[in-house]
Short mmCIF file of C-alpha atoms in Angstrom, two decimals:
data_model
loop_
_atom_site.label_atom_id
_atom_site.label_comp_id
_atom_site.label_asym_id
_atom_site.label_seq_id
_atom_site.Cartn_x
_atom_site.Cartn_y
_atom_site.Cartn_z
CA MET L 1 -23.26 -20.69 21.80
CA THR L 2 -25.18 -22.24 19.08
CA THR L 3 -24.78 -21.05 15.54
CA THR L 4 -27.30 -21.35 12.61
CA LEU L 5 -27.31 -20.97 8.92
CA HIS L 6 -30.83 -19.65 8.84
CA PRO L 7 -30.91 -15.76 8.65
CA THR L 8 -32.57 -14.10 11.55
CA PRO L 9 -36.24 -13.15 10.74
CA THR L 10 -36.94 -9.45 10.58
CA THR L 11 -40.61 -8.24 10.62
CA THR L 12 -40.24 -5.75 7.66
CA PRO L 13 -37.47 -5.99 5.00
CA PRO L 14 -34.62 -3.79 5.36
CA THR L 15 -34.70 -0.71 3.35
CA ALA L 16 -31.67 1.58 2.15
CA VAL L 17 -31.80 4.93 3.81
CA PRO L 18 -29.78 8.10 2.72
CA ARG L 19 -27.48 9.53 5.31
CA ASN L 20 -25.29 12.69 4.99
CA ASP L 21 -22.17 11.32 6.57
CA GLY L 22 -21.23 9.04 3.56
CA PHE L 23 -22.23 5.61 5.17
CA SER L 24 -24.50 3.45 3.11
CA VAL L 25 -26.89 1.80 5.56
CA VAL L 26 -30.29 -0.20 5.72
CA ARG L 27 -33.01 0.37 8.08
CA SER L 28 -35.02 -2.58 9.84
CA ASP L 29 -36.98 -3.18 12.86
CA THR L 30 -34.77 -5.87 14.29
CA SER L 31 -31.08 -6.58 14.22
CA LEU L 32 -30.22 -8.27 10.84
CA GLY L 33 -28.00 -10.97 12.54
CA TYR L 34 -25.02 -12.40 10.89
CA ASN L 35 -24.69 -12.40 6.94
CA LEU L 36 -23.47 -15.57 5.09
CA PRO L 37 -19.93 -14.83 4.98
CA GLN L 38 -20.03 -14.14 8.85
CA ARG L 39 -21.99 -17.47 9.30
CA MET L 40 -19.39 -19.33 7.48
CA GLY L 41 -16.78 -17.75 9.44
CA ARG L 42 -18.16 -18.64 12.68
CA ARG L 43 -18.52 -22.39 11.38
CA LEU L 44 -15.25 -22.60 9.50
CA TRP L 45 -12.62 -21.12 11.47
CA LEU L 46 -11.91 -24.00 13.56
CA PRO L 47 -11.80 -26.64 10.87
CA MET L 48 -9.29 -24.53 9.03
CA PHE L 49 -7.24 -24.11 12.25
CA ALA L 50 -7.25 -27.70 12.72
CA MET L 51 -6.11 -28.24 9.11
CA ALA L 52 -3.32 -25.85 9.53
CA LEU L 53 -1.87 -27.75 12.50
CA THR L 54 -2.28 -31.10 10.62
CA GLY L 55 -0.29 -29.69 7.63
CA TRP L 56 2.29 -28.35 9.48
CA ALA L 57 2.82 -31.65 11.57
CA VAL L 58 2.94 -33.67 8.54
CA GLY L 59 5.33 -31.36 6.68
CA PHE L 60 7.87 -31.07 9.58
CA ILE L 61 7.91 -34.82 10.09
CA LEU L 62 8.56 -35.48 6.30
CA ALA L 63 11.24 -32.68 6.35
CA ILE L 64 13.00 -34.54 9.22
CA VAL L 65 12.75 -37.81 7.32
CA GLU L 66 14.18 -35.75 4.13
CA ALA L 67 17.20 -34.39 6.03
CA GLY L 68 17.90 -38.00 7.26
CA THR L 69 17.66 -39.49 3.71
CA ASP L 70 20.90 -40.57 1.68
CA ARG L 71 22.29 -37.85 -0.60
CA SER L 72 22.47 -40.50 -3.30
CA ASP L 73 18.84 -41.62 -3.08
CA VAL L 74 17.75 -38.87 -5.65
CA ASP L 75 14.26 -40.25 -6.26
CA ASP L 76 13.22 -40.03 -2.51
CA LEU L 77 14.94 -36.53 -2.05
CA GLN L 78 13.04 -35.39 -5.16
CA THR L 79 9.70 -36.67 -3.90
CA LEU L 80 10.16 -35.33 -0.23
CA GLY L 81 11.45 -32.19 -1.69
CA HIS L 82 7.91 -31.58 -3.31
CA LEU L 83 6.03 -32.92 -0.41
CA VAL L 84 7.47 -30.91 2.45
CA PRO L 85 6.52 -27.55 0.94
CA ALA L 86 2.99 -28.99 0.00
CA PHE L 87 2.17 -29.90 3.36
CA MET L 88 3.66 -26.99 4.96
CA PHE L 89 1.69 -24.79 2.69
CA ILE L 90 -1.67 -26.79 3.40
CA GLY L 91 -0.92 -25.68 6.74
CA PHE L 92 -0.56 -21.87 5.66
CA LEU L 93 -3.71 -22.24 3.51
CA GLY L 94 -5.51 -23.42 6.75
CA VAL L 95 -4.24 -20.64 9.14
CA PHE L 96 -4.67 -17.83 6.67
CA ALA L 97 -8.34 -18.98 6.04
CA ALA L 98 -8.73 -19.25 9.83
CA ILE L 99 -7.68 -15.60 10.31
CA THR L 100 -9.78 -14.47 7.50
CA PHE L 101 -12.71 -16.33 8.92
CA ALA L 102 -11.98 -15.07 12.44
CA VAL L 103 -12.08 -11.56 11.10
CA ALA L 104 -15.58 -12.19 9.31
CA ARG L 105 -16.50 -13.56 12.89
CA ILE L 106 -15.65 -10.29 14.32
CA LEU L 107 -17.42 -8.41 11.84
CA GLY L 108 -20.55 -10.73 12.41
CA GLU L 109 -20.55 -9.74 16.08
CA PHE L 110 -20.54 -5.78 15.31
CA ARG L 111 -23.37 -6.44 12.76
CA LYS L 112 -25.49 -8.49 15.15
CA GLY L 113 -24.60 -6.83 18.22
CA GLY L 114 -24.71 -3.22 16.84
CA GLY L 115 -28.28 -4.07 15.68
CA GLU L 116 -29.47 -5.69 18.94
CA VAL L 117 -28.16 -2.63 20.95
CA GLN L 118 -30.31 -0.35 18.75
CA GLU L 119 -33.21 -2.86 19.12
CA ALA L 120 -32.79 -2.72 22.94
CA ALA L 121 -32.96 1.08 22.73
CA GLU L 122 -36.31 0.77 20.87
CA ALA L 123 -34.53 2.90 17.89
CA PRO L 124 -34.70 2.04 14.19
CA VAL L 125 -32.03 -0.52 13.57
CA GLU L 126 -29.49 0.85 11.09
CA THR L 127 -26.86 -1.41 9.67
CA LEU L 128 -23.97 -0.79 7.29
CA LYS L 129 -24.27 -2.25 3.83
CA MET L 130 -21.36 -4.38 3.30
CA PRO L 131 -18.48 -2.00 2.58
CA THR L 132 -16.20 -2.26 -0.47
CA THR L 133 -13.38 -3.28 1.74
CA ALA L 134 -15.13 -6.28 3.13
CA LYS L 135 -16.24 -7.47 -0.41
CA ALA L 136 -12.46 -7.16 -1.24
CA MET L 137 -11.62 -9.29 1.52
CA LEU L 138 -13.88 -12.13 0.35
CA GLY L 139 -12.42 -11.60 -3.18
CA PHE L 140 -8.96 -11.74 -1.99
CA MET L 141 -9.59 -14.64 0.18
CA MET L 142 -11.21 -16.89 -2.72
CA MET L 143 -8.35 -15.75 -5.13
CA ALA L 144 -5.61 -16.68 -2.55
CA MET L 145 -7.08 -19.95 -1.76
CA MET L 146 -7.31 -21.15 -5.31
CA VAL L 147 -3.80 -19.76 -6.16
CA MET L 148 -2.12 -21.48 -3.20
CA ALA L 149 -3.98 -24.77 -3.96
CA ALA L 150 -2.75 -24.52 -7.32
CA GLY L 151 0.82 -24.10 -6.04
CA ILE L 152 0.38 -27.10 -3.65
CA ALA L 153 -1.19 -29.21 -6.33
CA THR L 154 1.83 -28.30 -8.70
CA ASN L 155 4.09 -29.73 -5.81
CA PHE L 156 1.84 -32.95 -5.53
CA VAL L 157 2.11 -33.38 -9.35
CA ALA L 158 5.88 -33.17 -9.32
CA ALA L 159 6.21 -35.42 -6.27
CA GLY L 160 4.55 -37.99 -8.16
CA ALA L 161 5.84 -37.57 -11.55
CA PHE L 162 9.71 -37.33 -11.25
CA ASP L 163 12.24 -39.92 -10.02
CA GLY L 164 15.35 -38.15 -10.54
CA THR L 165 16.88 -40.96 -12.94
CA ASN L 166 18.04 -38.58 -15.45
CA ALA L 167 19.08 -35.07 -16.08
CA ALA L 168 15.96 -34.13 -17.84
CA ASP L 169 13.77 -35.32 -15.13
CA ILE L 170 15.84 -33.47 -12.44
CA ILE L 171 15.30 -30.26 -14.61
CA ASP L 172 11.68 -30.80 -14.90
CA SER L 173 11.45 -31.21 -11.16
CA ALA L 174 13.38 -27.99 -10.52
CA ARG L 175 11.02 -26.16 -12.89
CA TYR L 176 7.89 -27.44 -11.09
CA GLY L 177 9.63 -26.42 -7.88
CA ALA L 178 10.09 -22.86 -8.94
CA VAL L 179 6.56 -22.41 -10.36
CA GLY L 180 5.03 -23.94 -7.37
CA ALA L 181 7.03 -21.73 -5.02
CA GLY L 182 5.91 -18.62 -6.94
CA LEU L 183 2.13 -19.61 -6.91
CA ARG L 184 2.36 -20.57 -3.09
CA ARG L 185 3.99 -17.06 -2.37
CA LEU L 186 1.25 -15.21 -4.41
CA GLY L 187 -1.26 -17.26 -2.33
CA VAL L 188 0.29 -15.87 0.62
CA VAL L 189 0.30 -12.21 -0.09
CA THR L 190 -3.21 -12.33 -1.62
CA TYR L 191 -4.36 -13.71 1.75
CA LEU L 192 -2.55 -10.98 3.53
CA ALA L 193 -4.10 -8.19 1.36
CA GLY L 194 -7.54 -9.79 2.17
CA ILE L 195 -6.86 -9.83 5.88
CA THR L 196 -5.85 -6.05 5.55
CA CYS L 197 -9.14 -5.33 4.00
CA GLY L 198 -10.90 -7.13 6.66
CA LEU L 199 -9.29 -5.25 9.23
CA ALA L 200 -9.86 -1.86 7.44
CA THR L 201 -13.54 -2.87 7.47
CA ILE L 202 -13.62 -3.13 11.26
CA ILE L 203 -12.32 0.62 11.29
CA GLU L 204 -15.09 1.61 9.20
CA VAL L 205 -17.62 -0.23 11.30
CA LEU L 206 -16.28 1.17 14.46
CA ARG L 207 -16.62 4.63 13.19
CA PHE L 208 -20.40 4.11 11.88
CA GLN L 209 -21.35 2.46 15.47
CA ALA L 210 -19.86 5.27 17.42
CA ILE L 211 -21.86 7.85 15.47
CA ARG L 212 -25.00 5.68 15.61
CA ILE L 213 -25.19 5.15 19.01
CA ARG L 214 -24.75 8.99 19.82
CA GLU L 215 -27.52 9.55 17.35
CA VAL L 216 -29.88 6.91 19.26
CA ALA L 217 -29.12 8.58 22.36
CA ALA L 218 -29.75 12.02 21.13
CA SER L 219 -32.91 11.06 19.38
CA LEU L 220 -34.26 9.02 22.40
CA GLY L 221 -33.10 11.39 25.25
CA GLN L 222 -33.30 10.55 28.78
CA ARG L 223 -35.59 7.29 28.82
CA HIS L 224 -36.31 7.43 32.50
CA MET Q 1 -11.37 8.41 6.54
CA SER Q 2 -8.62 7.20 8.94
CA ARG Q 3 -5.09 7.74 7.90
CA TYR Q 4 -3.96 4.59 9.48
CA ARG Q 5 -6.43 2.53 7.33
CA THR Q 6 -5.36 4.62 4.02
CA VAL Q 7 -1.82 4.01 4.40
CA GLY Q 8 -2.28 0.31 5.46
CA LEU Q 9 -4.26 -0.50 2.45
CA ALA Q 10 -1.66 1.43 0.21
CA LEU Q 11 0.98 -0.72 1.80
CA ALA Q 12 -0.93 -3.77 0.96
CA VAL Q 13 -1.38 -2.86 -2.81
CA ILE Q 14 2.38 -2.20 -3.03
CA GLY Q 15 3.20 -5.57 -1.38
CA LEU Q 16 0.90 -7.23 -3.64
CA MET Q 17 2.56 -5.77 -6.73
CA GLY Q 18 6.22 -6.55 -5.22
CA ALA Q 19 5.17 -10.13 -4.73
CA THR Q 20 3.46 -10.38 -8.09
CA ALA Q 21 6.63 -9.04 -9.78
CA SER Q 22 8.62 -11.82 -7.94
CA VAL Q 23 6.19 -14.37 -8.74
CA ILE Q 24 6.58 -13.35 -12.59
CA GLY Q 25 10.42 -14.02 -11.93
CA ASN Q 26 9.75 -17.28 -10.67
CA PHE Q 27 7.70 -18.32 -13.88
CA VAL Q 28 10.49 -16.93 -16.07
CA ALA Q 29 13.03 -19.10 -14.05
CA GLY Q 30 10.42 -22.00 -14.09
CA SER Q 31 10.22 -21.90 -18.01
CA GLY Q 32 13.77 -21.29 -18.63
CA ILE Q 33 15.60 -23.64 -16.53
CA ASP Q 34 17.95 -26.20 -18.28
CA VAL Q 35 21.30 -28.08 -18.14
CA ASP Q 36 23.20 -24.80 -18.84
CA ASN Q 37 21.29 -22.42 -16.77
CA THR Q 38 19.51 -23.29 -13.37
CA TYR Q 39 18.47 -19.62 -12.85
CA GLN Q 40 19.48 -19.86 -9.21
CA GLU Q 41 20.45 -15.97 -9.17
CA THR Q 42 16.76 -15.29 -10.35
CA LEU Q 43 15.26 -17.37 -7.62
CA ALA Q 44 17.76 -15.63 -5.21
CA TRP Q 45 16.15 -12.19 -5.74
CA THR Q 46 12.66 -13.48 -6.11
CA PHE Q 47 13.01 -14.93 -2.68
CA GLY Q 48 14.16 -11.75 -1.30
CA LEU Q 49 11.53 -9.61 -2.97
CA SER Q 50 8.69 -11.81 -2.24
CA ILE Q 51 9.51 -12.02 1.57
CA PHE Q 52 10.12 -8.29 1.70
CA SER Q 53 6.81 -7.81 -0.10
CA PHE Q 54 5.00 -10.02 2.48
CA GLY Q 55 6.65 -7.80 5.23
CA LEU Q 56 5.27 -4.74 3.58
CA VAL Q 57 1.69 -6.03 3.72
CA LYS Q 58 2.16 -7.22 7.38
CA ILE Q 59 3.29 -3.65 8.21
CA GLY Q 60 0.00 -2.42 6.45
CA ILE Q 61 -1.92 -4.86 8.68
CA ALA Q 62 -0.08 -3.43 11.82
CA LEU Q 63 -1.00 0.03 10.79
CA VAL Q 64 -4.54 -0.94 10.47
CA LEU Q 65 -4.51 -2.52 13.64
CA MET Q 66 -2.92 0.71 15.23
CA GLY Q 67 -5.73 2.72 13.62
CA ILE Q 68 -8.34 0.35 15.49
CA ILE Q 69 -6.50 0.88 18.91
CA VAL Q 70 -5.21 4.39 18.66
CA VAL Q 71 -8.36 6.16 17.25
CA ARG Q 72 -11.36 3.91 16.74
CA LEU Q 73 -11.53 1.88 19.90
CA TRP Q 74 -11.43 4.61 22.24
CA PHE Q 75 -14.15 6.67 20.23
CA ARG Q 76 -16.38 3.62 20.70
CA VAL Q 77 -15.63 3.48 24.53
CA ASP Q 78 -16.42 7.32 24.90
CA ALA Q 79 -19.77 6.98 22.54
CA ILE Q 80 -20.90 4.08 24.44
CA LYS Q 81 -20.36 5.84 27.88
CA THR Q 82 -21.96 9.09 27.09
CA SER Q 83 -24.82 7.43 25.28
CA LEU Q 84 -25.52 5.00 28.09
CA VAL Q 85 -26.00 7.82 30.43
CA SER Q 86 -29.29 8.57 28.78
CA LEU Q 87 -30.04 5.21 27.36
CA HIS Q 88 -29.51 2.81 30.27
CA GLY Q 89 -32.68 1.58 31.96
CA HIS Q 90 -33.71 1.46 35.52
CA GLY Q 91 -35.72 -1.58 35.40
CA GLY Q 92 -35.24 -2.52 39.22
CA ALA Q 93 -33.09 -5.50 38.20
CA PRO Q 94 -31.73 -7.31 41.26
CA GLY Q 95 -28.33 -6.46 42.39
CA VAL Q 96 -25.39 -8.61 40.89
CA ALA Q 97 -23.56 -10.42 43.47
CA ARG Q 98 -19.68 -9.85 43.53
CA GLY Q 99 -17.42 -12.81 42.43
CA ASP Q 100 -17.37 -15.19 39.54
CA LEU Q 101 -20.24 -16.19 37.48
CA LYS Q 102 -20.84 -18.17 34.01
CA THR Q 103 -21.81 -16.56 30.88
CA ALA Q 104 -22.60 -17.60 27.48
CA TRP Q 105 -18.96 -16.54 26.36
CA GLY Q 106 -17.21 -18.23 29.38
CA LYS Q 107 -16.37 -17.37 33.03
CA ALA Q 108 -16.58 -13.86 33.99
CA THR Q 109 -15.98 -11.88 37.37
CA VAL Q 110 -18.03 -9.19 38.89
CA THR Q 111 -16.12 -6.43 40.95
CA ASP Q 112 -16.57 -3.20 42.31
CA MET Q 113 -13.78 -1.46 40.48
CA PRO Q 114 -12.49 -1.89 36.88
CA PRO Q 115 -10.08 -4.85 36.78
CA ARG Q 116 -6.38 -4.31 36.40
CA LEU Q 117 -4.82 -5.04 32.95
CA LEU Q 118 -3.22 -8.47 33.04
CA PRO Q 119 0.69 -8.86 32.64
CA ILE Q 120 0.36 -9.98 29.19
CA HIS Q 121 -1.63 -7.03 28.18
CA ARG Q 122 1.04 -4.58 29.53
CA LEU Q 123 3.74 -6.59 27.78
CA ALA Q 124 1.77 -6.47 24.63
CA ARG Q 125 1.32 -2.60 25.03
CA PHE Q 126 5.22 -2.11 25.56
CA MET Q 127 6.49 -4.68 22.96
CA TRP Q 128 4.54 -4.11 19.82
CA ARG Q 129 6.49 -0.98 18.65
CA PRO Q 130 10.22 -2.33 19.13
CA MET Q 131 9.06 -5.57 17.56
CA LEU Q 132 7.60 -3.96 14.25
CA ALA Q 133 10.81 -1.68 14.24
CA MET Q 134 13.35 -4.55 14.70
CA GLY Q 135 11.02 -6.75 12.20
CA ALA Q 136 11.31 -3.77 9.38
CA MET Q 137 15.15 -3.49 9.98
CA ALA Q 138 15.74 -7.16 9.53
CA LEU Q 139 13.67 -7.53 6.62
CA SER Q 140 15.23 -4.50 4.83
CA THR Q 141 18.69 -6.20 5.55
CA GLY Q 142 17.35 -9.54 4.13
CA LEU Q 143 16.22 -7.61 0.84
CA VAL Q 144 19.75 -6.11 0.34
CA ALA Q 145 21.30 -9.41 1.40
CA SER Q 146 19.10 -11.24 -1.52
CA TRP Q 147 20.69 -8.91 -4.03
CA VAL Q 148 24.26 -9.96 -2.74
CA TRP Q 149 22.87 -13.71 -3.02
CA ALA Q 150 21.63 -13.24 -6.63
CA ASP Q 151 25.23 -11.47 -7.61
CA LYS Q 152 27.08 -14.58 -6.36
CA THR Q 153 27.91 -17.50 -8.79
CA PRO Q 154 25.68 -20.63 -8.17
CA GLY Q 155 27.26 -23.53 -6.57
CA THR Q 156 30.20 -21.79 -4.79
CA GLU Q 157 30.64 -21.32 -1.07
CA SER Q 158 29.87 -17.64 -0.98
CA PHE Q 159 26.56 -18.41 -2.79
CA ARG Q 160 25.74 -20.89 -0.35
CA GLN Q 161 26.69 -18.44 2.47
CA ALA Q 162 24.53 -15.43 1.18
CA ALA Q 163 21.61 -17.88 0.86
CA ALA Q 164 21.96 -19.09 4.33
CA PHE Q 165 22.15 -15.39 5.80
CA THR Q 166 19.41 -14.08 3.42
CA GLN Q 167 16.87 -16.81 4.45
CA GLY Q 168 17.69 -16.57 8.07
CA VAL Q 169 17.69 -12.77 8.44
CA GLU Q 170 14.41 -12.61 6.25
CA PHE Q 171 12.56 -15.08 8.35
CA LEU Q 172 13.61 -13.48 11.48
CA GLY Q 173 12.10 -10.18 10.15
CA GLU Q 174 8.91 -12.06 9.42
CA THR Q 175 8.92 -13.62 12.79
CA LEU Q 176 9.19 -10.02 14.44
CA LEU Q 177 6.61 -8.41 12.27
CA LEU Q 178 4.09 -11.08 13.06
CA SER Q 179 4.99 -10.91 16.61
CA GLY Q 180 4.32 -7.18 16.59
CA ILE Q 181 1.06 -7.80 15.08
CA ALA Q 182 0.19 -10.53 17.71
CA PHE Q 183 1.23 -7.79 20.28
CA LEU Q 184 -1.11 -5.44 18.78
CA SER Q 185 -3.96 -7.92 18.85
CA GLY Q 186 -3.05 -8.36 22.65
CA THR Q 187 -3.29 -4.67 23.06
CA ILE Q 188 -6.71 -4.47 21.30
CA LEU Q 189 -7.81 -7.22 24.05
CA ALA Q 190 -6.37 -4.82 26.60
CA GLY Q 191 -8.45 -1.84 25.12
CA LEU Q 192 -11.50 -3.88 25.24
CA ARG Q 193 -11.00 -4.90 28.93
CA GLU Q 194 -10.16 -1.54 29.97
CA GLY Q 195 -12.96 0.16 28.07
CA GLY Q 196 -15.56 -2.31 29.12
CA GLY Q 197 -14.56 -1.68 32.74
CA GLU Q 198 -14.60 2.25 32.33
CA VAL Q 199 -18.04 2.04 30.67
CA GLN Q 200 -19.67 0.06 33.50
CA SER Q 201 -17.88 2.04 36.21
CA SER Q 202 -18.84 5.25 34.83
CA LEU Q 203 -22.40 4.31 35.29
CA GLY Q 204 -21.67 3.47 38.95
CA LEU Q 205 -22.58 -0.29 38.37
CA PRO Q 206 -20.40 -3.30 39.27
CA VAL Q 207 -17.84 -4.28 36.55
CA THR Q 208 -18.54 -7.55 34.83
CA THR Q 209 -15.59 -8.74 32.85
CA LEU Q 210 -14.64 -11.95 31.08
CA LYS Q 211 -11.76 -14.13 32.64
CA MET Q 212 -9.03 -14.85 30.31
CA PRO Q 213 -10.38 -17.51 28.08
CA ALA Q 214 -8.56 -20.71 26.89
CA THR Q 215 -8.30 -19.27 23.55
CA ALA Q 216 -6.42 -16.32 24.90
CA LYS Q 217 -4.05 -18.59 26.82
CA ALA Q 218 -3.41 -20.68 23.64
CA PHE Q 219 -2.71 -17.45 21.81
CA VAL Q 220 0.07 -16.35 24.26
CA ALA Q 221 1.55 -19.79 24.21
CA LEU Q 222 1.61 -20.09 20.51
CA MET Q 223 2.92 -16.73 19.87
CA MET Q 224 5.80 -17.20 22.43
CA MET Q 225 6.63 -20.68 20.83
CA GLY Q 226 6.57 -19.17 17.51
CA MET Q 227 8.74 -16.11 18.59
CA MET Q 228 11.40 -18.37 19.90
CA ALA Q 229 11.31 -20.72 16.77
CA GLY Q 230 11.86 -17.78 14.75
CA ILE Q 231 15.09 -16.61 16.73
CA VAL Q 232 16.25 -20.22 16.90
CA GLN Q 233 15.97 -20.65 13.11
CA PHE Q 234 18.01 -17.56 12.71
CA VAL Q 235 20.75 -18.97 14.92
CA LEU Q 236 20.81 -22.02 12.90
CA TYR Q 237 20.90 -20.40 9.73
CA LEU Q 238 24.16 -18.71 10.99
CA GLY Q 239 25.30 -22.43 11.86
CA GLN Q 240 24.33 -23.54 8.42
CA LEU Q 241 26.47 -20.58 6.98
CA THR Q 242 29.59 -22.06 8.85
CA ASN Q 243 28.90 -25.34 6.98
CA ALA Q 244 28.76 -23.69 3.47
CA ASP Q 245 32.21 -25.55 2.62
CA ASP Q 246 30.35 -28.81 2.53
CA PRO Q 247 27.56 -28.84 0.19
CA ALA Q 248 25.93 -32.13 1.22
CA SER Q 249 25.85 -31.20 4.79
CA PHE Q 250 24.67 -27.76 3.66
CA ALA Q 251 21.79 -29.28 1.90
CA SER Q 252 20.87 -31.65 4.83
CA TRP Q 253 20.54 -28.55 7.04
CA ALA Q 254 18.41 -26.80 4.49
CA ASN Q 255 15.94 -29.77 4.40
CA TRP Q 256 14.84 -29.20 7.85
CA LEU Q 257 15.43 -25.49 8.22
CA GLY Q 258 13.01 -24.45 5.69
CA PRO Q 259 10.03 -26.07 7.32
CA LEU Q 260 11.41 -24.82 10.90
CA ARG Q 261 11.45 -21.22 9.75
CA GLU Q 262 7.83 -21.69 8.28
CA LEU Q 263 6.57 -23.52 11.41
CA ALA Q 264 7.66 -20.53 13.36
CA LEU Q 265 5.61 -18.24 11.44
CA GLY Q 266 2.87 -20.78 11.31
CA LEU Q 267 2.74 -20.94 15.36
CA ILE Q 268 2.53 -17.06 15.49
CA LEU Q 269 0.03 -17.03 12.82
CA ALA Q 270 -2.29 -19.65 14.65
CA GLY Q 271 -1.83 -17.58 17.83
CA ILE Q 272 -3.14 -14.48 15.94
CA ALA Q 273 -6.06 -16.50 14.63
CA LEU Q 274 -6.81 -17.35 18.25
CA ALA Q 275 -6.54 -13.75 19.47
CA LEU Q 276 -9.10 -12.52 16.71
CA VAL Q 277 -11.38 -15.30 17.97
CA THR Q 278 -11.05 -14.14 21.30
CA ILE Q 279 -11.59 -10.62 20.40
CA GLY Q 280 -14.83 -11.71 18.63
CA ASN Q 281 -16.09 -13.49 21.90
CA VAL Q 282 -15.26 -10.27 23.86
CA LEU Q 283 -17.17 -8.03 21.52
CA ALA Q 284 -20.14 -10.70 21.58
CA PHE Q 285 -20.03 -10.48 25.54
CA GLN Q 286 -19.89 -6.65 25.72
CA PHE Q 287 -22.57 -6.11 23.29
CA ASP Q 288 -24.83 -8.41 25.42
CA ARG Q 289 -23.89 -6.49 28.38
CA VAL Q 290 -24.68 -3.07 26.64
CA LYS Q 291 -28.07 -4.43 25.76
CA SER Q 292 -28.55 -5.69 29.46
CA LEU Q 293 -27.66 -2.20 30.64
CA ILE Q 294 -30.13 -0.44 28.18
CA ARG Q 295 -33.11 -2.89 29.00
CA THR Q 296 -32.46 -3.52 32.77
CA GLY Q 297 -30.04 -1.00 33.89
CA ALA Q 298 -27.82 -3.87 35.42
#
């Protein structure tokens, strides 16, 4: 299936219509197709997934090298001690982004498919406006990516800056390690919170679509 | 408003707060480490709290997925089934031949009756509950163990023993929780397969079902590998625990056990990503099928 970054054309612009069941929707003649985050999700989940596998492979190989390094070689141990978590968390950054994009992709299928089903039934197409939970998912994902990237960068800086030649150097390295771990973990939990919001959006979309298809059937009645 | 959704989101917020508290602890340690104080005790409890908090958010995710499966997925099936009775067209479309066919979303099969669930679907439906329960128990044990770890004197054998046990059991808990989430994703796929068949057969039509795609096969393989690696890392941490009297050997074990436990979680997460991609493809296929039923009746 091909993907496009161009929005699906509609004959008339979508207009907000009031509903008495609490859903905020827009009405249009045709399906609205995917929105921008959903198109990004369709494009980007696979590159992120590949990045995850690459990060873990590099990190795990470096960990094996680290385990085999002489305990007196403090310089190499200190460098590898920062590089290993940096690469492992490049992997986590990739996989959490891939999961978030995959959730956005599912939401895209609901938006596009739900609209097309209404269109096929020759009914006005009603599409949910982006719910708060979906906006929260995007916000959390962007924050998570930045925080985790900051943690990874902290480790890369420390890997290049310290050589373990004196006590002050070793202490500074430990400080960077503690801060880097904290940032990486904050990134993980923020990603997880975003994914929870994305999945919660699916519940809302399922509820709306189940109501909407019954409405369409009731309003159009027996077609044949 | 779904109760599953509300409680799931609330747990995510609590987890976020717990992890934030542990991050503050890490920052305090990071700014305070010096020759006299390595803040190892602080880093011990922040580790325990942060991993426990991840677990809370994962339980929140599991609850939201349960809300999708238990309530919404079957509401959707019922709504489509009853609506299609009046909406489906009778356009005189040619009858569909039984057997295999190619679709835009992969290979499909056409049968007279709804297809049975695959063994992996039945396994997923059976396994998600025990996995989540065991994961929650292991994680709680790990949180308590991290307090014991934080109470020990840094540099001692008992400190290292507590470190090994805490890390092993907490990541075992994470592995089990993620496996529970993976099985829940498999249960959603089972529901989509069953529901899709039910809708088509209720209209007296031949049932078109997607065959298991490559992403779903890779999901199963990655999840199983991750689960096994998660159990192995726990056993190896117990092995490291018996080596706690030798600091150099203990450190060498730690060098690769840390990445191994992370790899275990990573493999399951990669599997979950592929399960979600598969769910997206199945939904696209099913929407196309519903459109076709409305337009042509076949």
